[in-house]
Coordinates of C-alpha atoms in Angstrom, one line a residue:
M705 CA 108.9 80.0 51.5
K706 CA 111.3 81.2 54.1
R707 CA 114.3 79.1 54.2
R708 CA 114.2 76.8 57.4
V709 CA 117.2 76.3 59.7
V710 CA 118.2 73.4 61.4
V711 CA 120.6 72.1 63.9
T712 CA 123.0 69.0 62.7
G713 CA 125.9 69.3 65.2
I714 CA 126.3 70.1 68.9
G715 CA 129.4 70.8 70.9
A716 CA 129.8 71.4 74.7
V717 CA 132.2 72.3 77.3
S718 CA 130.6 72.7 80.6
P719 CA 131.3 72.8 84.1
N720 CA 129.2 69.3 84.7
G721 CA 130.5 67.6 81.8
I722 CA 132.9 68.0 78.9
G723 CA 131.6 66.7 75.5
R724 CA 128.2 66.7 74.6
E725 CA 127.0 63.4 75.8
A726 CA 128.6 64.0 79.1
F727 CA 127.2 67.2 79.5
W728 CA 123.7 65.9 78.9
E729 CA 124.1 62.8 81.0
A730 CA 125.1 64.9 84.0
T731 CA 122.2 67.8 83.1
R732 CA 119.4 65.1 83.1
S733 CA 120.8 63.5 86.2
G734 CA 121.0 66.6 88.3
V735 CA 124.5 66.7 88.7
S736 CA 126.0 69.9 89.4
G737 CA 129.1 71.4 88.3
V738 CA 129.6 74.2 90.9
A739 CA 132.3 73.8 93.5
R740 CA 135.1 75.6 95.2
I741 CA 136.9 78.2 92.9
T742 CA 140.5 76.5 91.8
R743 CA 141.7 79.2 89.0
F744 CA 142.8 81.2 91.8
D745 CA 142.9 81.5 95.8
P746 CA 139.3 82.6 96.4
S747 CA 140.2 82.6 100.4
E748 CA 139.9 86.6 100.6
H749 CA 136.4 86.8 98.9
A750 CA 133.3 86.5 100.6
V751 CA 132.2 84.4 97.3
Q752 CA 134.4 81.2 96.9
I753 CA 132.4 79.2 94.6
A754 CA 131.9 79.1 90.7
G755 CA 130.9 76.6 88.0
E756 CA 134.3 76.0 86.6
V757 CA 135.0 73.7 83.7
K758 CA 137.8 71.2 85.2
S759 CA 140.0 68.7 83.9
F760 CA 140.1 70.3 80.6
D761 CA 143.4 70.1 78.3
E762 CA 143.7 73.6 76.8
T763 CA 147.0 72.3 75.1
L764 CA 144.8 70.6 72.6
W765 CA 143.7 73.6 71.2
V766 CA 146.3 76.2 72.2
E767 CA 150.1 75.7 72.2
P768 CA 151.9 76.3 75.4
K769 CA 154.1 79.0 73.6
D770 CA 150.8 80.7 72.4
R771 CA 148.7 80.3 75.7
P772 CA 150.0 83.7 77.3
H773 CA 148.8 85.5 74.5
V774 CA 145.2 84.1 74.4
S775 CA 142.3 84.2 76.7
R776 CA 140.6 80.9 78.2
V777 CA 137.8 81.4 76.1
V778 CA 139.7 80.5 72.9
P779 CA 140.4 76.8 73.9
L780 CA 136.9 76.3 75.3
G781 CA 135.3 77.8 72.0
A782 CA 137.6 76.0 70.1
A783 CA 136.9 72.5 71.6
A784 CA 133.2 73.0 71.5
T785 CA 133.3 73.9 67.8
A786 CA 135.2 71.0 66.9
E787 CA 132.8 68.6 68.6
A788 CA 129.9 70.3 66.9
L789 CA 131.3 70.0 63.2
T790 CA 132.5 66.2 64.0
D791 CA 128.8 65.7 65.3
A792 CA 127.5 67.1 61.9
G793 CA 129.9 64.7 60.0
L794 CA 132.1 67.8 58.9
D795 CA 136.0 67.3 58.6
W796 CA 137.5 70.9 58.5
R797 CA 140.8 69.4 58.0
T798 CA 139.9 68.0 54.5
M799 CA 137.9 70.9 53.4
M800 CA 139.1 72.9 50.2
R801 CA 139.1 76.8 49.9
P802 CA 135.8 77.2 48.3
E803 CA 134.0 75.1 51.2
L804 CA 135.9 76.9 53.8
R805 CA 134.8 80.3 52.1
S806 CA 131.1 79.0 52.5
M807 CA 131.4 78.5 56.4
G808 CA 130.9 81.4 58.4
V809 CA 131.1 81.8 62.2
I810 CA 129.0 84.0 65.0
V811 CA 130.2 83.5 68.5
G812 CA 128.1 85.1 71.4
S813 CA 130.2 86.4 74.3
G814 CA 129.4 88.5 77.3
G815 CA 132.9 89.5 78.2
G816 CA 135.2 87.7 75.8
S817 CA 138.6 88.0 77.1
Q818 CA 137.7 89.7 80.2
E819 CA 140.0 87.1 82.2
F820 CA 142.9 87.7 79.9
T821 CA 142.7 91.4 80.2
E822 CA 142.6 91.4 84.2
E823 CA 145.9 89.6 84.1
Q824 CA 147.5 91.8 81.8
Y825 CA 146.4 94.6 84.3
R826 CA 148.0 92.7 87.3
L827 CA 151.4 92.2 85.7
Y828 CA 151.3 96.1 84.4
Y829 CA 150.6 97.5 87.9
A830 CA 152.9 95.0 89.7
G831 CA 155.7 96.5 87.7
L832 CA 155.9 93.1 85.6
Q833 CA 155.3 95.4 82.3
K834 CA 158.1 93.1 80.5
Q835 CA 155.7 89.7 81.1
C836 CA 152.8 91.6 79.3
S837 CA 151.7 89.9 76.0
V838 CA 152.9 91.7 73.0
Y839 CA 149.1 90.8 72.0
T840 CA 147.5 92.7 74.9
I841 CA 145.6 94.8 72.7
P842 CA 144.0 92.6 70.0
T843 CA 143.3 89.9 72.4
S844 CA 141.4 92.3 74.7
T845 CA 139.3 93.3 71.8
I846 CA 136.3 91.1 72.2
G847 CA 135.8 91.1 68.2
T848 CA 139.1 88.9 67.9
L849 CA 137.3 85.9 69.6
S850 CA 135.6 85.0 66.5
S851 CA 138.9 85.5 64.3
E852 CA 140.4 82.9 66.7
I853 CA 137.8 80.4 66.2
S854 CA 138.0 81.0 62.3
M855 CA 141.8 80.7 62.3
R856 CA 141.7 77.3 64.1
F857 CA 139.4 75.9 61.3
G858 CA 140.2 77.8 58.5
F859 CA 136.7 79.2 58.1
R860 CA 136.9 82.1 55.6
G861 CA 133.1 83.3 55.6
M862 CA 132.0 86.0 58.0
S863 CA 133.5 86.0 61.5
H864 CA 131.2 88.0 64.0
I865 CA 130.9 88.6 67.5
V866 CA 127.7 89.2 69.3
S867 CA 128.2 90.8 72.9
T868 CA 124.7 91.6 74.3
G869 CA 125.3 90.7 78.1
C870 CA 123.5 87.3 79.0
T871 CA 121.6 87.2 75.8
S872 CA 124.7 87.2 73.7
S873 CA 124.8 83.7 72.6
T874 CA 120.9 83.5 72.0
D875 CA 121.2 86.6 69.7
A876 CA 124.2 84.8 67.8
I877 CA 122.2 82.0 67.0
G878 CA 119.2 84.2 66.2
Y879 CA 121.7 86.3 63.7
A880 CA 123.1 83.1 62.3
C881 CA 119.6 81.8 61.3
R882 CA 118.7 85.5 59.8
T883 CA 122.0 84.9 57.8
I884 CA 121.1 81.3 56.5
Q885 CA 117.2 82.5 56.1
S886 CA 118.4 85.4 53.9
G887 CA 120.1 82.9 51.5
V888 CA 123.7 84.6 52.2
M889 CA 125.0 81.3 53.8
D890 CA 123.8 77.8 53.8
W891 CA 125.2 76.8 57.1
M892 CA 127.0 78.4 60.0
V893 CA 129.0 77.7 63.1
A894 CA 127.3 79.7 66.1
G895 CA 127.1 79.5 69.7
G896 CA 128.5 81.0 72.9
V897 CA 131.5 81.0 75.3
D898 CA 132.4 82.8 78.4
A899 CA 135.1 82.5 81.0
P900 CA 134.5 85.1 83.7
I901 CA 136.3 83.4 86.8
A902 CA 138.9 85.8 87.8
P903 CA 139.3 88.0 90.8
L904 CA 138.6 91.1 89.7
I905 CA 135.4 90.0 87.7
L906 CA 134.3 88.1 90.7
R907 CA 134.8 91.2 93.0
G908 CA 132.7 93.4 90.5
F909 CA 129.7 91.0 90.7
M910 CA 130.0 91.1 94.4
V911 CA 129.7 94.7 94.9
M912 CA 126.6 94.4 92.9
R913 CA 125.6 92.2 95.6
I914 CA 124.0 89.6 92.9
L915 CA 126.2 86.6 93.8
T916 CA 125.5 84.2 96.6
A917 CA 127.9 84.1 99.6
S918 CA 125.8 81.8 101.5
W919 CA 126.9 78.3 100.3
N920 CA 130.7 78.2 100.2
S921 CA 130.8 75.0 102.4
E922 CA 128.2 73.4 100.1
P923 CA 128.8 74.7 96.7
E924 CA 126.6 72.4 94.7
R925 CA 123.5 74.0 96.6
G926 CA 124.5 77.6 95.9
S927 CA 122.4 77.9 92.8
R928 CA 118.9 77.9 93.7
P929 CA 116.6 79.4 91.0
F930 CA 113.0 80.0 92.0
S931 CA 113.6 79.0 95.5
K932 CA 112.4 80.8 98.5
D933 CA 115.7 81.2 100.0
R934 CA 117.6 82.2 97.1
D935 CA 120.0 84.9 97.5
G936 CA 122.0 85.3 94.5
F937 CA 123.5 83.7 91.4
V938 CA 126.8 81.7 90.8
L939 CA 129.4 82.5 88.3
G940 CA 130.0 79.9 85.6
E941 CA 131.9 79.3 82.4
G942 CA 131.9 77.1 79.4
A943 CA 131.1 76.9 75.7
W944 CA 128.2 75.5 73.6
F945 CA 128.1 75.6 69.8
F946 CA 126.1 74.3 66.9
V947 CA 126.3 73.8 63.3
L948 CA 123.3 75.4 61.6
E949 CA 122.1 74.6 58.2
E950 CA 119.4 75.2 55.7
M951 CA 117.0 72.3 56.1
E952 CA 117.3 71.0 52.5
H953 CA 121.0 71.7 52.4
A954 CA 121.4 69.3 55.4
M955 CA 118.6 66.7 54.0
A956 CA 120.8 66.6 50.8
R957 CA 123.9 65.4 52.5
G958 CA 122.1 62.8 54.7
A959 CA 123.0 64.9 57.9
R960 CA 121.2 63.8 61.2
I961 CA 118.9 66.7 62.3
Y962 CA 118.4 67.5 66.1
G963 CA 115.4 70.0 65.6
E964 CA 114.7 73.3 64.0
I965 CA 115.3 76.7 65.0
A966 CA 111.7 78.0 64.3
G967 CA 111.3 81.5 65.7
Y968 CA 113.6 84.2 67.3
G969 CA 112.6 87.4 69.2
S970 CA 114.7 90.1 70.7
T971 CA 114.0 93.4 72.4
C972 CA 115.2 96.0 74.7
E973 CA 113.1 97.7 77.5
A974 CA 115.6 100.8 77.3
Y975 CA 115.0 100.9 81.2
H976 CA 118.1 100.3 83.3
R977 CA 121.9 99.0 83.0
V978 CA 121.2 96.1 85.2
R979 CA 117.6 95.8 86.2
L980 CA 114.5 94.8 84.3
E981 CA 111.0 96.4 84.6
E982 CA 109.0 94.4 87.2
C983 CA 106.0 94.0 85.1
G984 CA 107.5 91.5 82.9
E985 CA 105.7 92.9 79.9
E986 CA 108.8 93.2 77.5
P987 CA 110.2 89.5 78.1
A988 CA 106.5 88.3 77.3
R989 CA 106.3 90.5 74.0
T990 CA 109.7 88.9 73.1
I991 CA 108.5 85.6 73.5
G992 CA 105.3 86.6 71.6
M993 CA 107.7 87.8 68.5
A994 CA 109.6 84.1 68.8
L995 CA 106.2 82.1 68.5
E996 CA 104.8 84.5 66.0
E997 CA 107.9 83.9 63.7
A998 CA 107.6 80.1 64.5
G999 CA 104.0 80.3 63.0
I1000 CA 102.5 78.9 66.3
G1001 CA 100.5 79.8 69.3
P1002 CA 101.3 79.7 73.0
E1003 CA 99.4 76.4 73.3
A1004 CA 102.1 74.5 71.2
I1005 CA 104.8 75.0 73.5
G1006 CA 105.8 71.8 75.5
Y1007 CA 108.7 72.8 77.4
I1008 CA 110.5 76.1 78.5
N1009 CA 114.2 76.2 79.4
Y1010 CA 114.4 79.2 81.8
H1011 CA 116.9 81.9 82.1
G1012 CA 116.7 81.3 85.9
T1013 CA 119.3 83.0 87.4
S1014 CA 118.5 82.5 91.1
T1015 CA 118.5 86.0 91.7
D1016 CA 115.4 87.7 93.6
L1017 CA 114.1 90.2 90.8
N1018 CA 115.2 87.7 87.8
D1019 CA 113.2 84.9 88.9
R1020 CA 110.3 86.8 89.9
I1021 CA 110.0 88.8 86.6
E1022 CA 110.7 85.9 84.6
T1023 CA 107.9 83.8 86.2
R1024 CA 105.6 87.1 85.7
A1025 CA 106.6 87.3 82.0
M1026 CA 105.7 83.7 81.5
K1027 CA 102.2 84.2 83.0
L1028 CA 101.7 87.2 80.6
A1029 CA 103.0 85.4 77.3
F1030 CA 101.1 82.0 78.1
D1031 CA 98.3 83.2 80.3
G1032 CA 96.6 80.5 82.2
R1033 CA 98.7 77.9 80.5
A1034 CA 101.6 79.0 82.0
Y1035 CA 101.1 76.7 85.1
K1036 CA 100.8 73.8 82.7
I1037 CA 104.0 74.1 80.9
P1038 CA 107.2 72.3 82.6
G1039 CA 110.4 74.0 82.8
S1040 CA 113.7 74.1 84.1
S1041 CA 116.8 76.4 85.0
L1042 CA 120.1 74.7 83.7
K1043 CA 122.0 77.3 85.9
S1044 CA 121.0 75.4 88.9
M1045 CA 123.8 72.7 87.9
I1046 CA 126.2 75.0 85.9
G1047 CA 125.9 78.5 87.5
H1048 CA 125.4 81.5 85.1
P1049 CA 128.0 81.1 82.2
Q1050 CA 127.0 84.9 81.4
G1051 CA 126.8 85.2 77.4
A1052 CA 127.1 81.5 76.9
C1053 CA 123.9 80.7 79.0
G1054 CA 121.5 80.8 76.2
A1055 CA 123.3 78.4 74.0
A1056 CA 123.7 76.2 77.0
G1057 CA 120.1 76.1 77.3
I1058 CA 119.2 75.4 73.8
A1059 CA 121.9 72.7 73.5
A1060 CA 120.1 71.1 76.8
T1061 CA 116.8 71.6 75.1
L1062 CA 117.6 69.9 71.9
L1063 CA 119.0 66.9 73.7
A1064 CA 115.8 66.6 75.9
M1065 CA 113.8 66.4 72.7
R1066 CA 115.8 63.9 71.1
D1067 CA 115.7 61.6 74.7
K1068 CA 112.1 62.6 75.5
T1069 CA 113.3 63.7 78.9
I1070 CA 113.5 67.2 80.5
P1071 CA 116.3 68.3 83.0
P1072 CA 115.6 69.3 86.6
T1073 CA 116.1 72.4 88.5
L1074 CA 118.2 71.5 91.3
N1075 CA 118.0 72.7 94.8
L1076 CA 114.3 73.5 94.5
N1077 CA 113.1 72.3 97.7
E1078 CA 110.6 75.2 98.5
A1079 CA 109.6 77.6 95.9
D1080 CA 109.1 81.3 96.3
P1081 CA 105.2 81.9 96.5
E1082 CA 105.7 84.2 93.8
C1083 CA 107.3 81.6 91.5
D1084 CA 104.7 79.3 91.3
L1085 CA 105.1 77.6 87.8
D1086 CA 106.2 74.2 87.1
Y1087 CA 110.0 74.3 87.4
V1088 CA 110.5 70.5 87.5
P1089 CA 112.2 70.3 90.8
L1090 CA 115.0 68.1 91.7
R1091 CA 114.5 65.2 89.3
A1092 CA 114.4 64.9 85.3
R1093 CA 110.8 64.0 84.0
P1094 CA 110.0 61.9 81.0
L1095 CA 108.2 64.0 78.2
E1096 CA 107.8 64.1 74.4
F1097 CA 107.2 67.4 73.0
E1098 CA 107.3 69.0 69.7
Y1099 CA 108.1 72.8 70.5
A1100 CA 109.9 74.4 73.1
L1101 CA 111.1 77.7 74.4
A1102 CA 114.5 78.7 75.1
N1103 CA 114.4 82.3 77.2
C1104 CA 117.0 84.7 78.0
I1105 CA 117.4 88.2 80.1
G1106 CA 120.1 90.2 80.1
F1107 CA 121.9 93.3 81.7
G1108 CA 120.9 96.5 79.9
S1109 CA 117.3 95.3 80.0
K1110 CA 117.7 93.1 77.1
N1111 CA 115.5 90.0 76.5
S1112 CA 115.9 87.3 73.6
A1113 CA 113.9 84.1 72.9
I1114 CA 114.1 81.1 70.7
V1115 CA 111.4 78.5 69.7
L1116 CA 112.9 75.1 68.9
R1117 CA 111.0 72.4 67.0
K1118 CA 111.8 68.6 66.8
L1119 CA 111.5 67.4 63.3

């Protein structure tokens, strides 16, 4: 029989709450983490809001003397990893070398150290070359992000990065499951982190005309997935990590289990750098692959965590894909978009959705989609508008759609 993979630890550093329970309490209560940007002065930009992680003490994870040489993703990712390990009952500080060799890391990140690299360019072109970091090259290389996580916890197993745009962390978790299922590892740390809130990155998204510039005076209303008056997404940041284990391994040590990663699917439409085909066929096929691996039919899914970016095309195409994947039953499955509360944390968004879904399973409550006062007529499914809803369910789907016309989906099962 195929080895089964379960989640035994969750860590979260989110715009609407630092720590797993703070993140979940805010999420199910419909508390937005979107506000005016504080990481730099946004006054000269048409877009001035984002989902920032605030009141976060980076010095707990990076010494002040080292901070000029690492990106913000490092302390964010380290904090979420530490919480996931502690939640799983693991103390990395007391692990011996053989145990540390058995622990691997797979990190999903769309941009990695983009914010750090942008700062190095700024210093260089301002004539401040001597202020540039001596680690500009290794830190700017996205692959070093997983090494930074491994070094902080002493993990000596595989240390890999997955960067597939918005699907990065969903794919990282899927690949970590494959690694455990194949028998290579018994447990893994996997998840996602991104910190793209910087002037040039913001400007880059603005010129693509996919950010909303309509809600600077009311930031918490800016992210409006599936809403009739949505006009773009809100940039976000954050980190969500998990301890994944082979099920018998977890049970043998008496670990608390949140749920099972029951199925994973991934495809590419090979269509466009940014856009998806409007028919929605490939996202629907991806969902079908995840359902097949989970050994269930569409009728088993009780909740959908939508990608739901708040952009015109994405929300309509995702809705269309769900109708293809679930046929008429799509109208009966409640689902919600976490981005309505935290913005879009790029490659970390899949991990954020999986964390929220596992906690929703635990507490039998599904989170709402904020700002959905009037839905787009073409987005006519049950997106749990405005308020959380009590619901007990066994299976859930977490869906992701990314740049480069990529699609990823994970099926979660409550045990």
